[in-house]
């Protein structure tokens, strides 16, 4: 289902060097990189996509949960189940094969507990 998310603690400080060669350092600052603020269904890439290409859709879950990722036609009819399983917390990516899909607009839906999101994908 993709690689799980892993946040990292980064510490840094700035060094200022004046024209006369004098140096001064800023205080150390700590940030946590890559920590999601909530569940999210990100946009697909590439979009629009030519038929026959593989499209990547990425999403982030804050906690392990039973999740369902589905592909729907423009009328909202489910045409494919991309994932229907318990998915670990973190960032994930799912590949979508567009071979056999007629040109048009498709909807990708992610459901995880009370979270639900939809993104559009266009195939030409």
Coordinates of C-alpha atoms in Angstrom, one line a residue:
X1 CA 0.0 0.0 0.0
X2 CA 3.0 2.3 -0.1
X3 CA 5.6 3.4 2.3
X4 CA 4.5 4.5 5.7
X5 CA 4.9 8.1 6.8
X6 CA 7.9 8.9 9.1
X7 CA 8.2 12.4 10.5
X8 CA 11.7 13.7 11.4
X9 CA 12.9 16.2 13.9
X10 CA 15.3 18.7 12.3
X11 CA 17.4 21.2 14.2
X12 CA 19.1 24.1 12.5
X13 CA 20.6 27.5 13.1
X14 CA 21.8 30.3 10.9
X15 CA 25.3 31.7 10.6
X16 CA 25.6 35.3 9.6
X17 CA 29.0 36.5 8.2
X18 CA 29.5 40.2 7.9
X19 CA 31.7 41.8 5.2
X20 CA 34.3 42.4 7.8
X21 CA 34.4 38.7 8.6
X22 CA 32.6 38.8 11.9
X23 CA 30.3 35.8 12.5
X24 CA 27.2 35.5 14.6
X25 CA 24.9 32.4 15.1
X26 CA 21.2 32.4 15.6
X27 CA 19.6 30.2 18.4
X28 CA 18.9 26.6 17.5
X29 CA 15.4 26.1 16.1
X30 CA 13.7 22.7 16.1
X31 CA 11.0 21.7 13.6
X32 CA 9.2 18.4 12.9
X33 CA 9.2 17.8 9.1
X34 CA 6.6 15.7 7.4
X35 CA 4.0 15.5 10.1
X36 CA 0.5 15.6 8.6
X37 CA -2.1 17.9 10.1
X38 CA -5.0 15.6 9.2
X39 CA -6.2 12.8 6.9
X40 CA -5.9 13.9 3.3
X41 CA -6.5 12.7 -0.2
X42 CA -4.0 14.4 -2.5
X43 CA -4.3 15.2 -6.2
X44 CA -3.5 12.6 -8.8
X45 CA -0.5 12.8 -11.1
X46 CA -0.5 13.1 -14.0
X47 CA -3.8 14.8 -14.4
X48 CA -5.1 14.8 -17.1
X49 CA -3.7 11.4 -18.2
X50 CA -3.7 9.7 -21.5
X51 CA -5.4 6.3 -21.6
X52 CA -2.9 3.6 -21.0
X53 CA -0.8 5.5 -18.5
X54 CA -0.5 4.8 -14.8
X55 CA -1.8 7.5 -12.5
X56 CA -0.5 8.0 -9.0
X57 CA -2.8 9.1 -6.2
X58 CA -1.4 9.8 -2.8
X59 CA -3.1 10.1 0.6
X60 CA -2.2 10.5 4.3
X61 CA -3.8 8.9 7.3
X62 CA -3.2 10.0 10.9
X63 CA -3.8 6.6 12.4
X64 CA -4.2 3.0 11.2
X65 CA -7.8 2.5 10.1
X66 CA -10.0 0.5 7.8
X67 CA -10.0 2.4 4.6
X68 CA -11.6 2.2 1.2
X69 CA -10.2 3.8 -2.0
X70 CA -12.5 3.6 -5.0
X71 CA -12.7 4.9 -8.6
X72 CA -16.1 6.2 -9.9
X73 CA -17.3 7.4 -13.2
X74 CA -18.7 10.9 -13.8
X75 CA -22.2 9.7 -12.7
X76 CA -20.8 8.5 -9.4
X77 CA -21.0 4.8 -10.2
X78 CA -18.2 2.8 -8.6
X79 CA -16.2 1.1 -11.3
X80 CA -13.1 -0.1 -9.4
X81 CA -12.0 -0.8 -5.8
X82 CA -8.4 0.3 -5.5
X83 CA -8.0 -0.6 -1.9
X84 CA -10.3 -2.0 0.8
X85 CA -8.2 -2.9 3.8
X86 CA -6.7 -1.7 7.1
X87 CA -4.0 0.8 6.2
X88 CA -1.3 2.0 8.6
X89 CA -0.8 5.6 9.5
X90 CA 1.3 7.8 7.3
X91 CA 1.7 8.8 3.7
X92 CA 0.7 6.3 1.0
X93 CA 0.5 6.1 -2.8
X94 CA -1.8 3.9 -5.0
X95 CA -1.3 3.4 -8.7
X96 CA -4.2 3.4 -11.0
X97 CA -4.0 1.7 -14.4
X98 CA -6.0 3.7 -17.0
X99 CA -5.9 1.1 -19.7
X100 CA -9.4 0.2 -20.6
X101 CA -10.9 3.4 -19.2
X102 CA -12.8 5.4 -21.8
X103 CA -11.9 9.1 -22.1
X104 CA -13.7 11.2 -19.5
X105 CA -13.8 12.4 -15.9
X106 CA -13.4 10.1 -13.0
X107 CA -13.7 10.5 -9.2
X108 CA -11.4 8.9 -6.7
X109 CA -12.9 8.6 -3.2
X110 CA -11.1 7.8 0.0
X111 CA -13.1 6.7 3.1
X112 CA -11.4 6.1 6.4
X113 CA -13.6 6.0 9.5
X114 CA -15.5 9.3 9.5
X115 CA -13.2 10.9 6.9
X116 CA -14.3 11.0 3.3
X117 CA -12.7 12.9 0.4
X118 CA -13.1 13.0 -3.4
X119 CA -10.6 14.1 -6.1
X120 CA -11.2 14.3 -9.8
X121 CA -9.1 12.6 -12.5
X122 CA -9.4 13.1 -16.2
X123 CA -8.5 10.5 -18.8
X124 CA -8.2 11.4 -22.5

